[in-house]
């Protein structure tokens, strides 16, 4: 039975997906909330938010993600970072998944990845859970209703949390699998309820496709000055570094919080919604994001709430420290209607340094920016990936290695050219620890980070006095309006300067050891910017 609205020439049957129970096509938000509630998938929260939990999987499973190794992608995939799956294992996985899907009801959303019509991708997302359909409807870009009549999916994602894969038959590692096939243009996801897996699947595709067209694909948030799309900023950063938090800035227009492309003339969002971390979320520090958690149909994932009052306790991390809320961009008052800005004036690289060594803001030369982009240093914070329970230093190249199907140099060269073309100013911002390492110091106050970013973006920081950092070689401002001067020099925030120096040297050595792998591929100026 077909329910909802779909291109009559492009139903699941036409794709060879037959024998399902009821198939709901392109239901809209109230219908999806109703369906999810009727199916017992969650609870209606305050303001009509949808509260749910995902069970065992409360973060991504990068070790269970595979790319099907076929001739067409053999030479372009970075196989050291992407686990291969044999084509026949994928065929078997799909056949067994389809057999499991027989007679079960499914939800289909026909969506677009990419706000720029020149570079977008038509994606069909087929989910077992109604709330996953709601999630991806928030997160990707919704085509006009009338456009659905002629919608032809280029890629199809099938997500079946109740299906368990078999490593012996399906070439995977466990009973959880995320398998990307660039030949058949399919992604199969099994045995995980974590919704972020779906959106990061689309991101991985675009990270493959766009660089092939000369467009830089970035794990970053983006905003622009109010009324001036030419004053655009992008904020690179691995999970938990503050992309979502810092891009939602009431004084600027939000383009997007996580995934963007940088073409010859624009920065464009891949998505139509945001996926914010909710741990310790407060109305004071993050009013816009907080407000979305009681708006109609916002998906509030893995947060503890009082069943009687429906009050959510954002300080309770007992389900996971990776609680999230997913909402459409328009729930943020000052979001861009187009999802497109001009090419960046400022490139910010966010790092969450749990060693408490890096200054809260540093100015980077283009060569230093390339060095830090390839290094991708941060501390993984608890929760977003399985098995991470406290901050753990990591070098995740391009600030997003788990989503990069191509070699780091492919992205590095595109970014280097884009920065050279636009003359964008580059900054490294530490949103991690100050006053000592994790366990001793504290997390950088959000208001200090915001004040530093305001000064960088309005141009006033360029006029500050800078000192050259002896460990990292970049320039650090000595005083900034509205920011405690002591905070700017991390050494002075430690109780022992000697202990700081020792920790800084250790970090420099870690950078140097990690960067050795890129030395054969990079230009002399980036080599000269290398530290240690
Ligand atoms: N100085 C700071 N700057 C930014 N965020 C901070 C700061 N101090 C604490 N935080 C907290 O760190 C978290 C940053 O998470 P955020 O959702 O912005 O990360 P993200 O980079 O968007 O990650 P993801 O890619 O996983 O979505 C939030 O919970 C925020 O409240
Ligand atoms: O992908 C997720 O689960 C959330 C996210 O944005 C990230 O980890 O970068
Ligand atoms: Mn985010």
XYZ file of C-alpha atoms and ligand atoms in Angstrom:
573
model
C 0.000 0.000 0.000
C 1.293 3.474 -0.904
C 0.619 6.389 1.416
C 1.644 10.017 1.022
C 3.055 11.738 -2.041
C 5.642 10.407 -4.482
C 6.662 10.513 -8.128
C 4.383 7.742 -9.470
C 7.135 6.576 -11.806
C 9.675 6.302 -9.010
C 8.307 4.256 -6.167
C 10.319 1.697 -4.243
C 8.946 -1.066 -6.530
C 10.674 0.626 -9.452
C 13.924 0.272 -7.551
C 13.325 -3.419 -7.018
C 12.330 -2.982 -3.380
C 9.106 -4.965 -3.181
C 7.066 -6.977 -0.722
C 7.131 -4.388 2.065
C 4.133 -3.638 4.286
C 2.802 -0.077 4.191
C 5.138 2.432 2.570
C 4.670 6.035 3.704
C 6.103 8.508 1.203
C 7.164 11.997 2.168
C 4.951 12.390 5.215
C 5.204 15.863 6.706
C 6.182 16.697 10.278
C 2.810 16.364 12.094
C 2.136 13.046 10.320
C 5.570 11.736 11.244
C 5.222 12.769 14.880
C 1.808 11.093 14.988
C 3.117 7.917 13.347
C 6.131 7.743 15.640
C 3.928 8.159 18.729
C 1.403 5.560 17.555
C 4.238 3.124 16.945
C 5.568 3.707 20.469
C 8.881 5.095 19.245
C 8.987 7.942 21.754
C 7.144 10.535 23.827
C 5.542 13.856 22.969
C 7.446 16.505 24.895
C 6.824 20.123 25.761
C 5.785 22.276 22.822
C 5.393 19.110 20.742
C 9.038 18.107 20.664
C 9.615 14.405 20.037
C 11.624 12.720 22.809
C 13.267 9.409 22.052
C 16.188 7.217 22.909
C 18.229 5.045 20.589
C 19.108 2.151 22.884
C 22.581 0.710 22.748
C 23.879 2.960 19.985
C 24.044 6.577 21.129
C 26.880 7.639 18.834
C 28.360 6.769 15.460
C 30.139 3.434 14.907
C 33.074 4.417 12.646
C 34.623 0.964 12.907
C 31.514 -0.560 11.322
C 31.520 1.741 8.282
C 32.618 0.261 4.938
C 33.096 1.338 1.331
C 32.465 -1.228 -1.367
C 35.714 -1.751 -3.227
C 34.972 -1.581 -6.951
C 37.127 -0.681 -9.944
C 35.514 2.731 -10.367
C 36.635 3.925 -6.922
C 39.736 1.781 -6.486
C 42.188 4.599 -7.230
C 40.358 7.488 -5.603
C 39.391 6.150 -2.158
C 41.790 6.546 0.750
C 41.747 2.863 1.723
C 43.932 3.306 4.803
C 41.040 5.305 6.295
C 38.031 3.589 4.681
C 37.433 -0.106 5.304
C 36.793 -2.061 2.128
C 33.836 -4.373 1.599
C 33.801 -6.887 -1.272
C 31.083 -6.245 -3.899
C 29.539 -9.689 -3.471
C 29.331 -9.219 0.307
C 27.337 -6.061 -0.352
C 25.003 -7.908 -2.741
C 24.405 -10.523 -0.037
C 23.880 -7.878 2.637
C 21.298 -6.099 0.510
C 19.477 -9.335 -0.358
C 19.314 -10.391 3.285
C 18.208 -6.938 4.368
C 15.426 -6.904 1.780
C 14.287 -10.353 2.902
C 14.131 -9.065 6.471
C 12.153 -6.006 5.337
C 9.347 -8.127 3.819
C 5.940 -7.232 5.237
C 7.330 -4.465 7.453
C 6.206 -0.842 7.166
C 8.666 1.777 5.918
C 8.973 5.542 5.653
C 10.473 7.269 2.633
C 11.765 10.850 2.393
C 12.867 12.273 -0.933
C 15.386 14.956 -0.050
C 18.190 17.041 -1.424
C 21.765 17.291 -0.122
C 23.311 20.678 -1.017
C 21.735 24.159 -1.090
C 23.508 25.064 -4.335
C 21.459 23.677 -7.242
C 24.638 23.328 -9.280
C 26.103 20.871 -6.792
C 23.205 19.119 -5.113
C 22.296 15.476 -4.829
C 18.830 13.873 -4.844
C 18.744 11.403 -1.964
C 15.967 8.989 -1.026
C 16.032 7.884 2.606
C 14.099 4.712 3.468
C 13.726 4.100 7.182
C 12.103 1.525 9.400
C 11.500 4.107 12.119
C 9.082 6.989 11.661
C 11.241 9.259 13.804
C 14.285 8.591 11.609
C 12.154 9.872 8.729
C 11.354 12.987 10.795
C 15.047 13.380 11.661
C 16.269 13.287 8.083
C 13.407 15.551 6.943
C 14.772 18.130 9.409
C 18.390 17.530 8.518
C 18.475 17.470 4.711
C 16.931 20.023 2.380
C 13.231 19.589 1.627
C 12.271 19.913 -2.041
C 9.090 21.869 -2.796
C 6.014 19.611 -2.650
C 5.445 20.149 -6.380
C 8.996 19.007 -7.136
C 8.239 15.591 -5.621
C 6.190 14.647 -8.710
C 9.334 14.554 -10.785
C 11.802 13.572 -8.063
C 14.222 10.896 -9.217
C 16.528 9.668 -6.465
C 20.156 9.480 -7.422
C 21.211 7.860 -4.149
C 19.168 5.618 -1.867
C 19.827 5.057 1.825
C 18.136 2.153 3.574
C 18.216 2.155 7.363
C 16.930 -0.905 9.225
C 17.847 -0.886 12.936
C 16.115 -4.250 13.511
C 18.333 -6.050 10.983
C 21.467 -7.695 12.292
C 24.297 -8.212 9.830
C 26.397 -11.352 9.873
C 30.165 -10.742 9.629
C 30.668 -14.179 8.088
C 28.235 -13.515 5.236
C 28.394 -9.756 4.855
C 32.075 -8.887 5.120
C 31.507 -6.619 8.093
C 32.959 -6.535 11.614
C 29.938 -6.956 13.876
C 26.159 -7.144 13.459
C 26.154 -3.377 12.905
C 27.054 -2.109 9.457
C 27.105 1.087 7.416
C 27.991 0.192 3.812
C 28.511 2.740 1.002
C 28.408 1.587 -2.587
C 29.485 4.240 -5.110
C 28.583 2.005 -8.065
C 25.005 1.215 -7.129
C 24.646 4.548 -5.286
C 23.299 2.984 -2.134
C 24.026 3.175 1.576
C 22.818 0.342 3.787
C 22.641 0.903 7.545
C 21.769 -1.925 9.941
C 21.503 -2.526 13.672
C 21.987 1.017 14.974
C 19.319 3.471 16.030
C 21.696 6.451 16.178
C 20.250 8.928 13.688
C 23.521 10.802 13.079
C 24.709 7.836 11.043
C 22.250 8.769 8.247
C 23.310 12.385 7.887
C 26.998 11.551 8.084
C 26.416 8.971 5.345
C 25.202 11.711 2.994
C 28.137 13.867 4.080
C 30.579 11.113 3.148
C 29.039 10.917 -0.336
C 29.322 14.638 -0.929
C 32.882 14.569 0.401
C 33.643 12.147 -2.392
C 31.605 13.680 -5.211
C 32.273 17.419 -4.799
C 36.098 17.391 -4.762
C 35.797 15.462 -8.028
C 34.142 18.639 -9.376
C 36.710 20.985 -7.845
C 34.460 21.988 -4.927
C 35.910 21.866 -1.413
C 33.786 19.813 1.005
C 34.135 20.742 4.663
C 33.228 19.481 8.137
C 32.425 22.990 9.317
C 29.683 25.353 10.359
C 29.147 28.687 8.619
C 27.516 32.056 9.179
C 27.618 35.515 7.643
C 27.241 39.093 8.845
C 23.625 40.228 8.939
C 22.650 41.572 5.545
C 26.096 40.899 4.084
C 26.680 37.482 2.561
C 30.155 38.639 1.519
C 31.226 38.599 5.151
C 31.077 34.835 5.591
C 32.951 32.757 8.171
C 33.454 28.998 8.272
C 34.251 27.106 11.490
C 36.049 23.801 10.984
C 36.126 21.377 13.884
C 35.790 17.770 14.859
C 32.799 16.674 16.902
C 32.262 18.587 20.129
C 34.577 21.496 19.321
C 31.744 24.031 19.064
C 30.698 24.270 15.410
C 26.995 24.247 16.264
C 27.274 26.298 19.458
C 29.432 29.058 18.000
C 27.785 29.378 14.586
C 24.424 30.075 16.272
C 25.429 33.677 17.021
C 22.467 36.062 17.453
C 24.454 38.861 15.825
C 25.063 36.891 12.602
C 23.036 34.888 10.077
C 23.393 31.117 10.406
C 24.133 29.265 7.152
C 24.574 25.837 8.715
C 26.124 23.963 11.625
C 28.080 20.986 10.259
C 28.591 20.320 6.528
C 29.365 22.812 3.751
C 30.839 23.160 0.301
C 33.136 25.979 -0.873
C 32.784 26.538 -4.617
C 34.336 29.268 -6.807
C 31.761 31.802 -5.699
C 29.940 30.560 -2.620
C 29.794 28.631 0.596
C 26.705 26.420 0.693
C 25.127 24.220 3.315
C 24.631 20.548 2.478
C 21.847 20.356 5.046
C 18.567 21.980 6.003
C 18.766 21.469 9.747
C 21.041 21.304 12.762
C 22.035 18.508 15.115
C 23.150 20.102 18.360
C 24.745 18.479 21.351
C 22.531 18.964 24.399
C 24.825 18.060 27.269
C 24.631 20.859 29.870
C 22.534 22.879 27.425
C 21.353 26.063 29.133
C 19.047 28.899 28.174
C 21.694 31.391 29.337
C 24.686 30.146 27.315
C 22.830 28.878 24.226
C 19.365 30.503 24.136
C 18.575 29.731 20.485
C 19.433 26.042 20.692
C 17.741 25.677 24.081
C 14.518 27.131 22.660
C 14.349 24.502 19.902
C 14.037 21.717 22.470
C 10.433 22.713 23.153
C 9.424 23.455 19.571
C 7.090 21.255 17.562
C 8.710 18.136 16.069
C 12.260 18.858 17.219
C 13.818 15.444 17.742
C 15.315 15.306 21.246
C 17.546 12.245 21.207
C 18.909 10.422 24.269
C 18.095 12.977 26.938
C 16.671 12.081 30.334
C 13.310 13.686 31.134
C 10.817 13.608 33.974
C 7.868 11.509 32.722
C 5.399 13.532 34.767
C 6.493 17.098 34.011
C 8.275 16.327 30.714
C 11.082 18.551 31.968
C 14.354 17.559 30.266
C 17.456 17.335 32.464
C 20.276 18.372 30.157
C 22.822 17.862 32.930
C 21.965 14.165 33.189
C 24.359 12.237 30.966
C 23.274 8.808 32.203
C 21.994 7.748 28.748
C 25.028 9.262 27.015
C 27.069 12.471 27.021
C 26.130 12.642 23.295
C 22.496 13.689 23.749
C 21.323 15.664 20.706
C 18.483 17.680 19.315
C 17.676 17.875 15.603
C 15.658 20.781 14.243
C 15.151 22.561 10.925
C 17.342 25.619 10.348
C 14.356 27.963 10.433
C 13.949 27.191 14.159
C 16.976 29.434 14.666
C 15.580 32.958 14.341
C 18.400 34.352 12.258
C 19.026 31.449 9.893
C 19.713 32.004 6.208
C 16.740 31.260 3.965
C 18.992 30.141 1.110
C 21.726 28.207 2.920
C 24.242 30.042 0.740
C 26.837 32.698 1.611
C 29.725 34.327 -0.203
C 33.225 32.900 -0.140
C 34.724 33.149 3.384
C 36.454 36.225 4.728
C 37.458 34.247 7.810
C 38.368 30.613 8.284
C 38.236 29.458 11.900
C 39.694 26.141 12.992
C 38.178 24.978 16.260
C 40.061 22.620 18.505
C 39.081 21.339 21.928
C 42.477 20.928 23.577
C 42.078 18.848 26.730
C 45.774 19.453 27.569
C 45.009 23.130 28.220
C 48.034 24.150 26.141
C 46.723 25.974 23.064
C 45.798 29.659 23.401
C 42.103 30.559 23.133
C 42.781 32.226 19.773
C 45.799 32.359 17.455
C 46.303 33.948 14.043
C 47.501 31.555 11.346
C 49.325 32.244 8.112
C 47.861 30.332 5.135
C 50.701 27.796 5.475
C 50.014 27.361 9.194
C 46.310 26.971 8.402
C 47.181 24.162 5.993
C 49.380 22.580 8.655
C 46.582 22.634 11.224
C 43.978 21.497 8.693
C 46.019 18.430 7.764
C 46.845 17.790 11.429
C 43.248 18.119 12.652
C 44.202 18.117 16.315
C 41.512 18.035 18.985
C 40.379 15.958 21.920
C 37.495 13.667 21.163
C 34.866 14.370 23.757
C 32.864 11.614 25.328
C 30.025 9.976 23.485
C 29.924 10.885 19.804
C 31.809 7.733 18.962
C 31.369 4.455 20.776
C 34.018 3.712 23.391
C 35.116 7.292 24.051
C 34.339 8.091 27.692
C 36.673 10.973 28.507
C 38.530 13.503 26.349
C 41.144 11.773 24.259
C 43.701 13.649 22.145
C 43.402 12.820 18.510
C 44.606 13.952 15.115
C 41.680 13.666 12.734
C 42.815 15.046 9.418
C 40.649 17.702 7.749
C 38.868 17.893 11.141
C 36.762 14.924 10.081
C 38.739 11.847 9.010
C 35.799 9.449 9.580
C 33.884 11.213 6.787
C 36.702 11.637 4.271
C 36.694 9.040 1.489
C 39.564 10.713 -0.391
C 43.139 11.246 0.672
C 43.764 14.280 2.943
C 45.848 16.002 0.258
C 42.798 16.147 -2.014
C 40.998 18.350 0.521
C 44.183 20.156 1.560
C 44.930 21.287 -1.985
C 41.373 22.538 -2.520
C 41.415 24.488 0.736
C 44.858 25.907 0.064
C 43.723 27.167 -3.352
C 40.480 28.553 -1.932
C 42.300 30.494 0.808
C 44.819 31.829 -1.710
C 41.998 32.889 -4.085
C 40.008 34.742 -1.437
C 42.730 35.937 0.933
C 40.633 34.672 3.858
C 42.031 35.316 7.355
C 42.727 32.123 9.314
C 42.450 31.555 13.068
C 42.923 28.639 15.439
C 40.485 28.715 18.361
C 40.806 26.496 21.427
C 37.398 25.802 22.968
C 38.936 23.174 25.267
C 40.666 23.505 28.583
C 42.219 26.491 30.338
C 43.920 26.771 33.736
C 45.419 23.294 33.371
C 44.606 20.092 31.574
C 41.336 18.134 31.802
C 40.797 17.160 35.438
C 42.646 20.238 36.731
C 41.513 23.231 34.687
C 38.087 24.009 33.283
C 36.476 24.285 29.868
C 36.979 27.638 28.154
C 34.034 29.899 29.020
C 31.709 30.089 26.014
C 31.356 33.835 26.459
C 35.132 34.303 26.141
C 35.238 32.249 22.948
C 32.320 34.248 21.575
C 34.010 37.572 22.403
C 37.223 36.447 20.676
C 35.310 35.359 17.603
C 33.395 38.636 17.511
C 36.706 40.502 17.496
C 38.139 38.255 14.771
C 35.067 38.532 12.568
C 34.464 42.284 12.928
C 38.078 42.915 11.981
C 39.090 44.604 15.255
C 41.347 41.723 16.306
C 43.621 42.363 13.338
C 44.633 45.645 15.031
C 45.579 44.018 18.352
C 49.170 43.556 19.513
C 50.337 39.993 18.967
C 53.092 37.879 20.517
C 54.740 34.960 18.731
C 54.050 31.702 20.522
C 57.388 29.986 21.235
C 55.993 26.458 20.935
C 53.722 26.703 17.914
C 55.061 29.699 15.989
C 51.708 31.375 15.478
C 50.680 34.852 16.642
C 48.564 35.265 19.759
C 46.815 38.524 20.725
C 47.993 40.060 23.986
C 44.743 41.867 24.854
C 41.215 41.710 23.447
C 38.162 43.789 24.360
C 35.771 41.996 26.746
C 38.173 39.113 27.414
C 40.137 38.476 30.606
C 43.741 39.205 29.552
C 45.106 36.345 31.662
C 43.123 33.857 29.605
C 44.977 34.811 26.409
C 48.270 33.416 27.667
C 47.579 29.801 28.653
C 50.915 29.470 30.478
C 49.809 32.151 32.931
C 46.594 30.222 33.696
C 48.523 27.188 34.980
C 49.690 27.058 38.588
C 53.135 25.987 37.388
C 54.732 27.540 34.309
C 57.230 24.673 34.157
C 54.430 22.125 34.087
C 52.834 24.077 31.229
C 56.121 24.119 29.284
C 56.528 20.374 29.720
C 52.981 19.696 28.551
C 53.400 22.085 25.605
C 56.560 20.277 24.534
C 54.742 16.959 24.694
C 51.998 18.348 22.485
C 54.524 19.753 20.002
C 56.119 16.311 19.799
C 52.724 14.722 19.177
C 52.059 17.180 16.340
C 55.460 16.447 14.792
C 55.066 12.699 15.021
C 51.631 12.829 13.435
C 52.609 15.263 10.684
C 55.484 13.157 9.368
C 52.994 11.256 7.176
C 52.135 14.427 5.189
C 55.692 15.636 4.533
C 55.980 13.854 1.156
C 52.852 15.573 -0.172
C 53.098 19.194 0.885
C 54.594 22.448 -0.422
C 57.747 23.990 1.002
C 55.867 26.786 2.789
C 53.686 24.313 4.693
C 56.808 22.314 5.521
C 58.312 25.492 6.911
C 55.205 25.998 9.079
C 55.582 22.536 10.590
C 56.495 22.546 14.281
C 58.685 20.388 16.477
N 34.142 27.638 24.816
C 33.274 26.827 24.228
N 33.005 26.974 22.926
C 32.146 26.138 22.310
N 31.470 25.130 22.934
C 31.688 24.956 24.247
C 32.597 25.792 24.944
N 32.612 25.386 26.229
C 31.758 24.360 26.318
N 31.184 24.089 25.155
C 30.222 22.983 24.906
O 30.835 22.116 23.975
C 29.855 21.538 23.143
C 30.143 21.887 21.696
O 29.292 21.100 20.935
P 28.797 21.438 19.468
O 27.487 20.736 19.278
O 28.823 22.895 19.195
O 29.944 20.693 18.681
P 30.050 20.435 17.143
O 31.403 20.901 16.738
O 28.893 21.021 16.455
O 30.025 18.837 17.119
P 29.321 17.793 16.113
O 30.120 17.803 14.864
O 29.408 16.509 16.829
O 27.923 18.248 15.915
C 28.509 22.082 23.565
O 27.934 21.163 24.454
C 28.901 23.390 24.287
O 27.962 23.751 25.270
O 27.978 12.670 13.203
C 27.546 12.759 14.339
O 27.191 11.823 15.040
C 27.446 14.089 14.904
C 28.401 14.941 14.291
O 28.019 15.920 13.689
C 29.828 14.561 14.357
O 30.178 13.615 15.049
O 30.618 15.236 13.720
Mn 27.349 20.027 15.686
